Short mmCIF file of C-alpha atoms in Angstrom, two decimals:
data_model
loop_
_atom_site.label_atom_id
_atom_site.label_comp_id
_atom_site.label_asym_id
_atom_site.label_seq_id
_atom_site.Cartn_x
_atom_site.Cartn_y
_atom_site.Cartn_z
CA UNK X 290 58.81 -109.99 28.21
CA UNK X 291 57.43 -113.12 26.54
CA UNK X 292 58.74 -116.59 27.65
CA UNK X 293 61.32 -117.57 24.54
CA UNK X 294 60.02 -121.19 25.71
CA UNK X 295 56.05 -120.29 25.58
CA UNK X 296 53.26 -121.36 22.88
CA UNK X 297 52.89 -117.66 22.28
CA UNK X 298 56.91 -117.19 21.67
CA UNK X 299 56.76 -119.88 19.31
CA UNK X 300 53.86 -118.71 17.48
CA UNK X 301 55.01 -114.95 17.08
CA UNK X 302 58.11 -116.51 15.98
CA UNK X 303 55.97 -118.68 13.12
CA UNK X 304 54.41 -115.36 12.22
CA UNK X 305 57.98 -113.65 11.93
CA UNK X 306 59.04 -115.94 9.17
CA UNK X 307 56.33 -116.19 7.44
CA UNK X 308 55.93 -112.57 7.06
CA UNK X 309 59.39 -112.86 5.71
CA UNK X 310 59.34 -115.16 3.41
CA UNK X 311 56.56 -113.57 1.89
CA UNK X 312 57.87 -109.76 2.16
CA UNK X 313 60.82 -111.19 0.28
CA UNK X 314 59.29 -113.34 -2.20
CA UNK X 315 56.75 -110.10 -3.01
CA UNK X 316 60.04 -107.71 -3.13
CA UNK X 317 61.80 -109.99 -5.30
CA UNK X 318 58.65 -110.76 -7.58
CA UNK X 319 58.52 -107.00 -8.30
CA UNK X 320 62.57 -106.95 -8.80
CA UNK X 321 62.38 -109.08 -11.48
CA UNK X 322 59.43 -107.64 -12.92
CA UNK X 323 60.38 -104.35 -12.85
CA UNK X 324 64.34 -103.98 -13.00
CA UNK X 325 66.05 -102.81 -9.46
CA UNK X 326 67.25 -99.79 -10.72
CA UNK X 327 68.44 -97.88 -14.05
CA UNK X 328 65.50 -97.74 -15.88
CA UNK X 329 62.03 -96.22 -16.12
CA UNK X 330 59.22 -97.82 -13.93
CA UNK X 331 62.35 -99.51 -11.71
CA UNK X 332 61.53 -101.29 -8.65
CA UNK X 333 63.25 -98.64 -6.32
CA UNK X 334 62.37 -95.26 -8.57
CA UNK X 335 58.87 -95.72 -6.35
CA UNK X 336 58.97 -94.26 -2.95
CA UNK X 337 56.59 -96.94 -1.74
CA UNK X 338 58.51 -99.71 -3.00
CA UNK X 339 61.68 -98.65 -0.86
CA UNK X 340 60.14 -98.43 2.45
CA UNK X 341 58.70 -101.67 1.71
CA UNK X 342 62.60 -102.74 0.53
CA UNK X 343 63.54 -101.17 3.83
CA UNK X 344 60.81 -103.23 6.12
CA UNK X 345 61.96 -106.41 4.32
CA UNK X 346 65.59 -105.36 5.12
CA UNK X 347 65.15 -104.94 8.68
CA UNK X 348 63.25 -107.84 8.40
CA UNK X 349 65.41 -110.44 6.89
CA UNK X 350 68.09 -108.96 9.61
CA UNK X 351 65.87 -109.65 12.38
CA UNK X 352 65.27 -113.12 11.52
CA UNK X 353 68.82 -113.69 10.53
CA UNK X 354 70.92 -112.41 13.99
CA UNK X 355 67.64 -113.53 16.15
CA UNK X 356 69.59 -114.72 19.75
CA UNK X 357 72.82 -113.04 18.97
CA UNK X 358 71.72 -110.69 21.61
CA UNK X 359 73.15 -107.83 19.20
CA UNK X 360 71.63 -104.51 20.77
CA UNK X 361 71.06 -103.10 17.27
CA UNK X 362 68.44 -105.33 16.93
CA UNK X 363 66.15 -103.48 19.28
CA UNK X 364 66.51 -100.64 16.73
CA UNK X 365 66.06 -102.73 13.37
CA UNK X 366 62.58 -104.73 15.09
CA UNK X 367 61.12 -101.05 15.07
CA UNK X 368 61.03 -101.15 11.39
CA UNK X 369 58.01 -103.98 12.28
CA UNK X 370 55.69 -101.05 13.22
CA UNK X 371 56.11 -99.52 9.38
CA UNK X 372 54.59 -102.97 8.15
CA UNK X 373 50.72 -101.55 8.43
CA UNK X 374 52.28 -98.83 6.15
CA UNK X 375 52.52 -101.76 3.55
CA UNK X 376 48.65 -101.72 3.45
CA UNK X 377 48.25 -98.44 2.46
CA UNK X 378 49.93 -98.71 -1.07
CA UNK X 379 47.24 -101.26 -1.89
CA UNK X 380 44.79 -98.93 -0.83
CA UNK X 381 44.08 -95.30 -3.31
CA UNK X 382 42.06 -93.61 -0.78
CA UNK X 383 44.80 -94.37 2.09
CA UNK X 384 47.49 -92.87 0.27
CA UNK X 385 45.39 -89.63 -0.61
CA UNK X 386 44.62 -89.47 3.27
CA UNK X 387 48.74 -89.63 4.30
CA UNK X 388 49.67 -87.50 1.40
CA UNK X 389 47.21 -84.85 2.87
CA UNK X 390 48.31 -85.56 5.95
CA UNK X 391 52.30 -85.16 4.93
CA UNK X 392 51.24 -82.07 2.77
CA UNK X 393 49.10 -80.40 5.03
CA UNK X 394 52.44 -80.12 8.08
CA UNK X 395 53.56 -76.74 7.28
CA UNK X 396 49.80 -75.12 7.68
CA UNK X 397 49.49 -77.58 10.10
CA UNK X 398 52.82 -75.91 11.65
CA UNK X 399 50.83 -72.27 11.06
CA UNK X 400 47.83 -73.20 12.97
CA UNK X 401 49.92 -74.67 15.52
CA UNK X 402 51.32 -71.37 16.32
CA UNK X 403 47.72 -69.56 16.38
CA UNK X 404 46.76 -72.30 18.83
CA UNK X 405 49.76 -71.32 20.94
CA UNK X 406 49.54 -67.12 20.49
CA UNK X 407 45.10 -68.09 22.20
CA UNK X 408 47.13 -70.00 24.92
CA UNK X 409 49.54 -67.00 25.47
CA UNK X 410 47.04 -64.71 25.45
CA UNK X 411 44.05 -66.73 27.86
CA UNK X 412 47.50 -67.18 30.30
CA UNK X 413 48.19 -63.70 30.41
CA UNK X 414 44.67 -63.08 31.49
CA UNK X 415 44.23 -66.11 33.85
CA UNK X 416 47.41 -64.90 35.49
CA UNK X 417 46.11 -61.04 36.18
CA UNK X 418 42.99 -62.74 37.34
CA UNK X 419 43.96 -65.63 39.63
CA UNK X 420 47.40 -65.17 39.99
CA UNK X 421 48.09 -65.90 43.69
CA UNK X 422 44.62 -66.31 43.99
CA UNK X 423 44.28 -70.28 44.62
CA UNK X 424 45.86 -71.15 47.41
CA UNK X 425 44.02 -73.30 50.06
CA UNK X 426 44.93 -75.24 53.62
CA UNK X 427 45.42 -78.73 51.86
CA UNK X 428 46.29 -82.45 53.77
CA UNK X 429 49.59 -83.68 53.09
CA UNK X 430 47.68 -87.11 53.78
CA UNK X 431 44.44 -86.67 52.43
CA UNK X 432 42.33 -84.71 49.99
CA UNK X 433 41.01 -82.87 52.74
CA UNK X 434 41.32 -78.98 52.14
CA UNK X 435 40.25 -76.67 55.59
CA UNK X 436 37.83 -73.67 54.93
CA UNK X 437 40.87 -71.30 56.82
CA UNK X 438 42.84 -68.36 55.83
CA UNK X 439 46.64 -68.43 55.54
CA UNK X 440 47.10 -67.25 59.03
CA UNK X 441 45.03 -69.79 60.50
CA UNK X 442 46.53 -72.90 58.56
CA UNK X 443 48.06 -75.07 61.12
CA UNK X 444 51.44 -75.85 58.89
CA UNK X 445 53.37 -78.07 60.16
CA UNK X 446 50.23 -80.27 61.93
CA UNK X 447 49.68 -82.48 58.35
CA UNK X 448 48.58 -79.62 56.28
CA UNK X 449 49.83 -77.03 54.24
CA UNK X 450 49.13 -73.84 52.51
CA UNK X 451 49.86 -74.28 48.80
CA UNK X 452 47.72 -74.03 45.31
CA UNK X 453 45.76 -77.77 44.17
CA UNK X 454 47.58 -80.14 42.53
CA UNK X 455 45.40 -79.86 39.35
CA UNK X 456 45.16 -75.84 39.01
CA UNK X 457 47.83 -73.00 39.16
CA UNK X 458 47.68 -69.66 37.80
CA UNK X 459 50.93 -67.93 39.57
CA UNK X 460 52.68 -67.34 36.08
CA UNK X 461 52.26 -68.45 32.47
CA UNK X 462 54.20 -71.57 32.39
CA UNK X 463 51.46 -72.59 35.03
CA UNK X 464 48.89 -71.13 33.60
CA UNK X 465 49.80 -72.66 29.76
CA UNK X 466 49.87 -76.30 31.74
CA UNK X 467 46.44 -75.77 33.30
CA UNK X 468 45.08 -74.60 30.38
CA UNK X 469 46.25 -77.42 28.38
CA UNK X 470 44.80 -79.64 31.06
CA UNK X 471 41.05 -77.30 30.45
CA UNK X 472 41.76 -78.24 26.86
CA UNK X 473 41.57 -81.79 27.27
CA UNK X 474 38.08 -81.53 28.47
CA UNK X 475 39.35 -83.78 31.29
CA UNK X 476 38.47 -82.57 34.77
CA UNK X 477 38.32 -78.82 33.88
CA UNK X 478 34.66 -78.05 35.72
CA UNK X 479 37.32 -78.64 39.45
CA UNK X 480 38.93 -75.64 37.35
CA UNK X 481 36.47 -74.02 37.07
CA UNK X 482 35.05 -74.30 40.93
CA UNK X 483 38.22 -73.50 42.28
CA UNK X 484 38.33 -70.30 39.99
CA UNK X 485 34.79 -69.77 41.10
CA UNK X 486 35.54 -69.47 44.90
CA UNK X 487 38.38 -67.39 44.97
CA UNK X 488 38.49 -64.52 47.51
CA UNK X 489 41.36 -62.17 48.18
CA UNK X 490 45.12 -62.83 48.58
CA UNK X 491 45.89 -65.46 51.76
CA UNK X 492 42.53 -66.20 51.70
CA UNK X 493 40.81 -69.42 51.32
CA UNK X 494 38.32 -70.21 48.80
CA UNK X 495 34.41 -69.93 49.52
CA UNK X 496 31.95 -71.49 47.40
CA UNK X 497 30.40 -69.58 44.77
CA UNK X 498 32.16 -66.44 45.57
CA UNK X 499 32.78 -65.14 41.97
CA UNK X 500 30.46 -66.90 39.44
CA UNK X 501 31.81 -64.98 36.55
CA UNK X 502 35.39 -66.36 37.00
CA UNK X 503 33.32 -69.16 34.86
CA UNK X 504 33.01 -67.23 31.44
CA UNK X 505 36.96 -67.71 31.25
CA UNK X 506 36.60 -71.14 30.91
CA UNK X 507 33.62 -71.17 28.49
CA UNK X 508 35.14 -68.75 26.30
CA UNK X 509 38.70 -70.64 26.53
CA UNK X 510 36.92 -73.61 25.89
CA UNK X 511 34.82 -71.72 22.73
CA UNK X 512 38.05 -70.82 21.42
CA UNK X 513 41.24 -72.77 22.30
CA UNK X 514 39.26 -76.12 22.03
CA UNK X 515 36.61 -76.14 19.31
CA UNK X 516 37.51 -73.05 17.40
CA UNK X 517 41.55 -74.63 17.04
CA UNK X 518 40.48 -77.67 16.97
CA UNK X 519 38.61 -77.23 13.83
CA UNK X 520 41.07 -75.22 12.07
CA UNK X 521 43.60 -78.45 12.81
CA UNK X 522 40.08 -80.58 10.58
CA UNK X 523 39.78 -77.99 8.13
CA UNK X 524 43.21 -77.86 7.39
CA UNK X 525 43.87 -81.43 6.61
CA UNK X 526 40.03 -81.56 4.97
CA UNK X 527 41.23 -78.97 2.25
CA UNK X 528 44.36 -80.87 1.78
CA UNK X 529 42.60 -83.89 1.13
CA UNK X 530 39.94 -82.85 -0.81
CA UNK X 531 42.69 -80.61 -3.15
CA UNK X 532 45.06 -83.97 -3.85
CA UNK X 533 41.65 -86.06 -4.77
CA UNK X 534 40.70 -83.73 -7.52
CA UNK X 535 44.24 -83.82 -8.62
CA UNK X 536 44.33 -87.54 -8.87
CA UNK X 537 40.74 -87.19 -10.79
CA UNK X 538 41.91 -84.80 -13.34
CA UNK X 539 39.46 -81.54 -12.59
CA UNK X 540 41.21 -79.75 -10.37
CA UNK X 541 42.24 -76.79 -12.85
CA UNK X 542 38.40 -77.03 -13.70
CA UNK X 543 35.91 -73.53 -12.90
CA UNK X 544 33.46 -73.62 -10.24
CA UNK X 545 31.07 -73.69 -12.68
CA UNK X 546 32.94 -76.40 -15.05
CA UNK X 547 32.75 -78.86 -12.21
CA UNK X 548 28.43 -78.54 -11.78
CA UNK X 549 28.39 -80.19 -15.57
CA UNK X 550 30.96 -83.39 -14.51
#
């Protein structure tokens, strides 16, 4: 929390008026330009011009009950993180880009659920192939994991036979999470090494002990990162490229039609 009696207080609070003042004396420029409401080209008949009626709103509000230590002010002040939304109406290309964006949800939605069916199906088979699989002697203390089987584990002495923290393959909740977490391209290679030295059931890992475990990760990576990914780009690409040749006019122009603009 920022000191109410601090140089920075003050000057957020200089910036919080201002920003009103001239919110309000833009909104009410355009009111009495335009009309409020009731007639064509009307102030509020523009989507934009509400949320910014909205922000202004919230904003006069804010300023108004500031120290009344209301609780519903918490909730109006989040209408301050819609004001760099106020930007993008004087901006073309910015608008194109969230109306893509906006349009492109329910394909988004689509892809979202191919995404999810690769993650179903690379948890299946992670499960049938390391189910049960990685479980090690770990430290409770320490990082330190003991090159033991089960049976010789000395639970109970600081250590304890249970699958790393970062990996788990026992059933497909597990398996989506650790996944996910190979997704992220964020420490999935200790994934992969821990895959990589399985042996058999209760028994601990040894290094290198089946290289090939690897190819799952490379071919989860292949096609639950960069394959999804892209669909995710190409997706909001076509959107975006679509709505700009509406606003230009040619979009019910051939192929051909469009090599002679």
């Amino acid at each position: 929390d920022v000191d109410p009696n601090s140089r920075l207080a003050m000057f957020l609070f200089v910036v919080d008026i201002s920003t009103a003042v001239m919110f309000t004396l833009e909104a009410g420029l355009k009111i009495f330009a335009y009309g409020l409401v009731g007639m064509e080209g009307a102030y509020l008949m523009d989507n934009w011009n509400r949320l910014d009626f909205a922000i202004v709103i919230a904003t006069l509000v804010d300023v108004s009950l500031r120290g009344t230590g209301f609780k519903i002010l918490k909730v109006i002040r989040l209408f301050r993180a819609l004001r760099p939304l106020r930007l993008i109406q004087k901006n073309e290309n910015m608008r194109i880009v969230l109306a893509s964006l906006i349009s492109s949800i329910p394909e988004i939605a689509r892809v979202f659920l191919v995404s999810c069916l690769f993650y179903i199906i690379f948890a299946i088979l992670g499960v049938q192939l390391f189910g049960g699989l990685m479980y090690q002697c770990e430290s409770t203390s320490s990082p330190e994991v003991l090159d033991v089987n089960k049976d010789e584990c000395p639970e109970g002495d600081g250590y304890k036979w249970q699958n790393p923290y970062y990996a788990n393959f026992d059933n497909i909740a597990y398996a989506s999470l650790t996944l996910f977490e190979v997704s992220s391209l964020e420490g999935w290679p200790r994934v992969m090494y821990r895959a990589v030295d399985i042996q058999g059931e209760n028994e601990g890992p040894k290094r290198d002990n089946h290289q090939w475990n690897a190819a799952y990760f490379i071919a989860f990576i292949v096609v639950g990162n960069f394959l999804v990914n892209n669909l995710f780009v190409g997706v909001v690409i076509r959107k975006f490229t679509r709505m700009k040749e509406v606003l230009i006019g040619n979009s019910i122009l051939t192929g051909t039609q469009k090599l002679w603009l």
